[in-house]
Short mmCIF file of C-alpha atoms and ligand atoms in Angstrom, two decimals:
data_model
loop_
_atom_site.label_atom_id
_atom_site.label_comp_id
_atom_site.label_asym_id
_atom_site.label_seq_id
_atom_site.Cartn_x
_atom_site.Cartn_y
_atom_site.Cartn_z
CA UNK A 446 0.00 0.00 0.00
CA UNK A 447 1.49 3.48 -0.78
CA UNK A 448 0.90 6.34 1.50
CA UNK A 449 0.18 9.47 0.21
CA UNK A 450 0.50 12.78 2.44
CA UNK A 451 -2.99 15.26 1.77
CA UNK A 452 -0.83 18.84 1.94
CA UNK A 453 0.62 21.50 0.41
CA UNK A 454 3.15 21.91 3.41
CA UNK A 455 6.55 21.32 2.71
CA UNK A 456 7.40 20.93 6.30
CA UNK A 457 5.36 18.06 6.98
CA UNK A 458 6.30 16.79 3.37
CA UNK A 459 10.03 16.92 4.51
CA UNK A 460 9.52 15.59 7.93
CA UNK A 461 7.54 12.13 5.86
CA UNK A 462 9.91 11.84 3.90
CA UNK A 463 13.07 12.04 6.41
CA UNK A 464 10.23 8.91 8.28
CA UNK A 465 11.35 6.68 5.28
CA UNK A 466 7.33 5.89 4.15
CA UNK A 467 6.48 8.60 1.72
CA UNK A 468 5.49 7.65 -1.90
CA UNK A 469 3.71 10.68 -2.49
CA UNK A 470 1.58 13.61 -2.24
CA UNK A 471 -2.06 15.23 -2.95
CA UNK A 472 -2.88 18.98 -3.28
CA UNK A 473 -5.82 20.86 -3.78
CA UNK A 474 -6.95 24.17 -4.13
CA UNK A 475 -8.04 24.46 -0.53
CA UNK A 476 -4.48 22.98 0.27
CA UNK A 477 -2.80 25.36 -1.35
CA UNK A 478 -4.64 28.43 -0.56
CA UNK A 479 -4.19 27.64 3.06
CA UNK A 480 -0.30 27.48 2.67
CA UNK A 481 -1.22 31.21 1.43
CA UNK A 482 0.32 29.60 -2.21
CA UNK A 483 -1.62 32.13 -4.66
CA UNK A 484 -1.03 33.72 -8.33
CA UNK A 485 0.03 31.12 -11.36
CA UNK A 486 3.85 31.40 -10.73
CA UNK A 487 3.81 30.87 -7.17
CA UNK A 488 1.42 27.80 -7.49
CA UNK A 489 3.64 26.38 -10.11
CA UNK A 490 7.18 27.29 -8.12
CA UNK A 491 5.24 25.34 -5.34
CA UNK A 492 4.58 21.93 -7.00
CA UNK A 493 8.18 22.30 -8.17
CA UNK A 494 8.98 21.80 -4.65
CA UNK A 495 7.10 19.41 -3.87
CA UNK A 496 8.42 17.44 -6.61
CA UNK A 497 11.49 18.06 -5.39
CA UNK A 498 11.55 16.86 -1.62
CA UNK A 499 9.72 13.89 -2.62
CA UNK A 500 10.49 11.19 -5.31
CA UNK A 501 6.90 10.37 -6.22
CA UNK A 502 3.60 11.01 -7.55
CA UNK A 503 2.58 14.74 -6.92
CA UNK A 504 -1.71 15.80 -7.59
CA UNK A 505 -1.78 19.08 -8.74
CA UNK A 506 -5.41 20.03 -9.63
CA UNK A 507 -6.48 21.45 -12.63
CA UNK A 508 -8.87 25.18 -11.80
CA UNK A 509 -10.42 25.02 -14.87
CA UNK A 510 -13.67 23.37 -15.78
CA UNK A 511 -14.18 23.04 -19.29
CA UNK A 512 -12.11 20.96 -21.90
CA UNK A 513 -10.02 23.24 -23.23
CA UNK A 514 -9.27 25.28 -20.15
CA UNK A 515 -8.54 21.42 -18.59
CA UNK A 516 -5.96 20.77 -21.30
CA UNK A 517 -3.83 23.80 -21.28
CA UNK A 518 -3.11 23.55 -17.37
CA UNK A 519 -3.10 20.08 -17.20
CA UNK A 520 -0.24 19.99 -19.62
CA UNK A 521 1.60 22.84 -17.98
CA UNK A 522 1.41 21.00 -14.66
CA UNK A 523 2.73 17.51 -16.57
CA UNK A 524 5.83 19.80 -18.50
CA UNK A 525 6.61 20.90 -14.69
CA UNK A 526 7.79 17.64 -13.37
CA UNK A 527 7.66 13.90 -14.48
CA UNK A 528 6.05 13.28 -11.41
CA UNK A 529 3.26 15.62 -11.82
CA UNK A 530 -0.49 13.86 -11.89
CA UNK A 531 -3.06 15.89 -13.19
CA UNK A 532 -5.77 15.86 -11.21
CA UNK A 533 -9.27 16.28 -12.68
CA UNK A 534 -13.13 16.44 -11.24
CA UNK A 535 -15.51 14.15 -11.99
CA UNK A 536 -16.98 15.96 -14.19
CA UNK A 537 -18.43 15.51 -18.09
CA UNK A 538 -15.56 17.38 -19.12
CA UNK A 539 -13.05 15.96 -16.94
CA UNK A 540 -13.60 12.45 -18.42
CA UNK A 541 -12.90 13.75 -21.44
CA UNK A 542 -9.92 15.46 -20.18
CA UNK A 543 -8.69 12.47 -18.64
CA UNK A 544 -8.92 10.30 -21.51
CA UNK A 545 -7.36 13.37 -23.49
CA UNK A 546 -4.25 12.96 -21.07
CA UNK A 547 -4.09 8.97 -20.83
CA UNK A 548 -4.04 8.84 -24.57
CA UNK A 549 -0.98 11.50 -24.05
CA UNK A 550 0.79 9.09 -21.32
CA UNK A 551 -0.48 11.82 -18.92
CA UNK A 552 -0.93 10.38 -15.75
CA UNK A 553 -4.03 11.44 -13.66
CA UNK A 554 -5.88 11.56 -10.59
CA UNK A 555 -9.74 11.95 -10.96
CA UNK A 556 -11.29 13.61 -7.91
CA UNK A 557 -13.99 14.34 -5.96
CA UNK A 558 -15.29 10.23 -6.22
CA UNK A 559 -18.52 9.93 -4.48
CA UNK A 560 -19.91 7.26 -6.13
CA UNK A 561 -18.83 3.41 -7.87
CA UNK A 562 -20.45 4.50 -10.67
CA UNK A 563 -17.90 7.64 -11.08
CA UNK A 564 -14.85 5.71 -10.40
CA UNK A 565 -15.85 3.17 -13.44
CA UNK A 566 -16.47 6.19 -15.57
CA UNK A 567 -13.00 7.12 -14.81
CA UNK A 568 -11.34 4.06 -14.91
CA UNK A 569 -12.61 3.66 -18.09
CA UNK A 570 -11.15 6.92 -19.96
CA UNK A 571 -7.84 5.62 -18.68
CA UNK A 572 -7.56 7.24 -14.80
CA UNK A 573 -4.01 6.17 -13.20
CA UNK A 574 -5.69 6.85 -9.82
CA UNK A 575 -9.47 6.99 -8.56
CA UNK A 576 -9.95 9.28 -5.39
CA UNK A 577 -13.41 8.20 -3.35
CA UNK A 578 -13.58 11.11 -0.18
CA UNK A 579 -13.80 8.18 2.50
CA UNK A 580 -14.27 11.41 5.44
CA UNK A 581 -16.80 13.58 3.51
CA UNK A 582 -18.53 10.68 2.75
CA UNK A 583 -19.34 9.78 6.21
CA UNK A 584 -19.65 13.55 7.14
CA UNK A 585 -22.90 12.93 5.85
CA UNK A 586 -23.99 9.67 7.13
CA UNK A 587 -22.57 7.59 3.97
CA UNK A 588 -20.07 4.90 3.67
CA UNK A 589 -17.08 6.08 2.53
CA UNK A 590 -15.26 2.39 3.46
CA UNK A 591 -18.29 0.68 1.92
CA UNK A 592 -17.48 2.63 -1.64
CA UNK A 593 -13.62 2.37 -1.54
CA UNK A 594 -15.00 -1.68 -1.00
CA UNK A 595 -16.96 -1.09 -4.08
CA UNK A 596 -14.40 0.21 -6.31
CA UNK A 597 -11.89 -2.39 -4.99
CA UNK A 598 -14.23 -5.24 -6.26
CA UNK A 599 -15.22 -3.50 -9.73
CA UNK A 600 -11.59 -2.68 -10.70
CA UNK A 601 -10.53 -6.21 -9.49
CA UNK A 602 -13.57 -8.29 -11.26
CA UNK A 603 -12.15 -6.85 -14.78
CA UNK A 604 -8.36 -5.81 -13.94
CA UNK A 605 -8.79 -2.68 -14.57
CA UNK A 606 -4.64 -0.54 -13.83
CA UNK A 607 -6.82 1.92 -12.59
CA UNK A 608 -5.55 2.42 -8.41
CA UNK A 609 -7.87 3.03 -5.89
CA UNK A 610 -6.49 6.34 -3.62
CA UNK A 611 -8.70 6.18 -0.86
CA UNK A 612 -9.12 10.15 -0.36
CA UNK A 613 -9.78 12.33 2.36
CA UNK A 614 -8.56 9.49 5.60
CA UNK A 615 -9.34 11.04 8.97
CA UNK A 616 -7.84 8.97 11.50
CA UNK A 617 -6.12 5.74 11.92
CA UNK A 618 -8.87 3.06 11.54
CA UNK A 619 -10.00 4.77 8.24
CA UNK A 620 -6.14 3.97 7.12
CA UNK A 621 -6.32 0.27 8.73
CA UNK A 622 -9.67 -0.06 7.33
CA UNK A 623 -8.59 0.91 3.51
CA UNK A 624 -5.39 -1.20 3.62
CA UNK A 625 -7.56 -4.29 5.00
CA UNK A 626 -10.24 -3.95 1.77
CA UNK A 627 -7.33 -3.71 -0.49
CA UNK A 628 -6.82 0.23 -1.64
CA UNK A 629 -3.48 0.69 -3.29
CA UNK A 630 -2.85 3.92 -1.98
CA UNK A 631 -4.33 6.28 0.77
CA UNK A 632 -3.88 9.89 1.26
CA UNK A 633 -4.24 11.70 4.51
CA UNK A 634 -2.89 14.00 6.81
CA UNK A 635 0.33 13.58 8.38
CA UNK A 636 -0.78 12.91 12.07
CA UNK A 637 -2.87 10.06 10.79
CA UNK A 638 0.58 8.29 9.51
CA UNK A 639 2.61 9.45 13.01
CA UNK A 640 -0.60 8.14 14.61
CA UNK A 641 0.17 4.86 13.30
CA UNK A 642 3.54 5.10 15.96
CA UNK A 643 1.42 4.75 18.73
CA UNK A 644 0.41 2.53 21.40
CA UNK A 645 0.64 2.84 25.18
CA UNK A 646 2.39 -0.76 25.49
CA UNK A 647 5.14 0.44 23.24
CA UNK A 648 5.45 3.53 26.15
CA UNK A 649 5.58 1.43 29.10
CA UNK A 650 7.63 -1.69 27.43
CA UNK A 651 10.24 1.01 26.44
CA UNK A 652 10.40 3.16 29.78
CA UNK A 653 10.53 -0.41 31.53
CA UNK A 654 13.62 -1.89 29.27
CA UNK A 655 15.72 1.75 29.25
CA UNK A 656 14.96 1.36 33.65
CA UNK A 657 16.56 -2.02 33.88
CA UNK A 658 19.01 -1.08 31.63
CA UNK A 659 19.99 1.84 33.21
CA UNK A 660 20.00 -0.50 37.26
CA UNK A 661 22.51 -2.86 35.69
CA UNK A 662 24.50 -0.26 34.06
CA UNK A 663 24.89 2.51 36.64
C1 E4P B 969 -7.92 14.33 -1.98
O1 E4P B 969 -6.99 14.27 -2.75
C2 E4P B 969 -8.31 15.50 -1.21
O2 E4P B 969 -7.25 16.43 -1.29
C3 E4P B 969 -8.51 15.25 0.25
O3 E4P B 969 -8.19 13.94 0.64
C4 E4P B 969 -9.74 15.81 0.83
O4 E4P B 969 -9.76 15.57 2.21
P1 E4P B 969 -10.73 16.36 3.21
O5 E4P B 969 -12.11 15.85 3.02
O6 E4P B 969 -10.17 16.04 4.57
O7 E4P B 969 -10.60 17.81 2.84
#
């Protein structure tokens, strides 16, 4: 399973990276605006960056929202870096977008999945990654684990290359939970991966072995 980190900080992209477990990273709009990234140069200077502290796939997202508009700044992003993804709604146009860029040996990310039916769309114009929002889903009383299950099965049943990036992980279990139904990458905020460090017994064991250590050794 990769691990993706969901931010446009290059602090906490450093500090994953120095952890050894980084494959990657997601951005969005709302990610970047609230590093205070804004204006076309800075944005682009910014996934630069990014590309360069880690050594894997980046998401930029795509602002436009029709074809054309879709194209032009997709392929900017892609000339940026080869580890750019394009990222793309699920919208009419971005299916036609991302098919535009898979025929180009673009990769992409298709966003804002809320649905099995909108990750097969996207699958099917040639999507390297599928994002279902897992957190937003159950914001409002939905299953995001149930659809992430969903797509899992679908992509499997016909082999589709499409990966599933279970999006928007909240906490721990939702990361357990998408690595035990099979997801091939998850993206989340960097306290859920140091959250994976813990566990009280780990504390105590420790304190306990460093004590005797330290009796014998005195
Ligand atoms: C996906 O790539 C999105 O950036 C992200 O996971 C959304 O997460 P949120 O619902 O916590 O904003």
């Amino acid at each position: 399973m990769k691990f993706f980190l969901d931010t446009a900080n290059l602090k906490e992209i450093q500090e994953a990276v120095e952890l050894g477990v980084l494959d990657g990273v997601t951005t969005n709009p709302s990610l970047m605006a609230k590093e205070g990234i804004k204006g076309t140069d800075a944005v682009m200077s910014h996934y630069k960056q990014i590309c360069e502290i880690v050594d894997g796939d980046v998401s930029a997202e795509v602002i436009a929202t029709d074809f054309e508009g879709m194209i032009r700044e997709g392929e900017a992003l892609a000339e940026l870096h080869p580890n750019i993804v394009v990222k793309v709604p699920m919208i009419k146009e971005g299916v036609k977008a991302i098919r535009y860029f898979s025929d180009k040996g673009i990769k992409t990310n298709c966003t804002l999945i809320f649905s099995a039916g909108q990750a097969l769309l996207a699958a099917k114009a040639g999507a390297t990654y599928v994002s279902p929002f897992v957190g937003r889903l159950d914001d409002i009383g939905h299953d995001g684990l149930q659809l992430v299950q969903q797509i899992v099965d679908i992509f499997s049943n016909y082999g589709y290359p499409t990966q599933v990036l279970a999006a928007s992980v909240r906490h721990v279990p939702h990361l357990l939970q998408c690595a035990e139904l099979g997801a091939d990458v998850v993206t989340c905020p960097l306290s859920v991966i140091m959250g994976l460090l813990n566990h009280p017994l780990t504390d105590k064991g420790l304190a306990t072995f460093l004590a005797d250590h330290k009796k014998v050794n005195a």
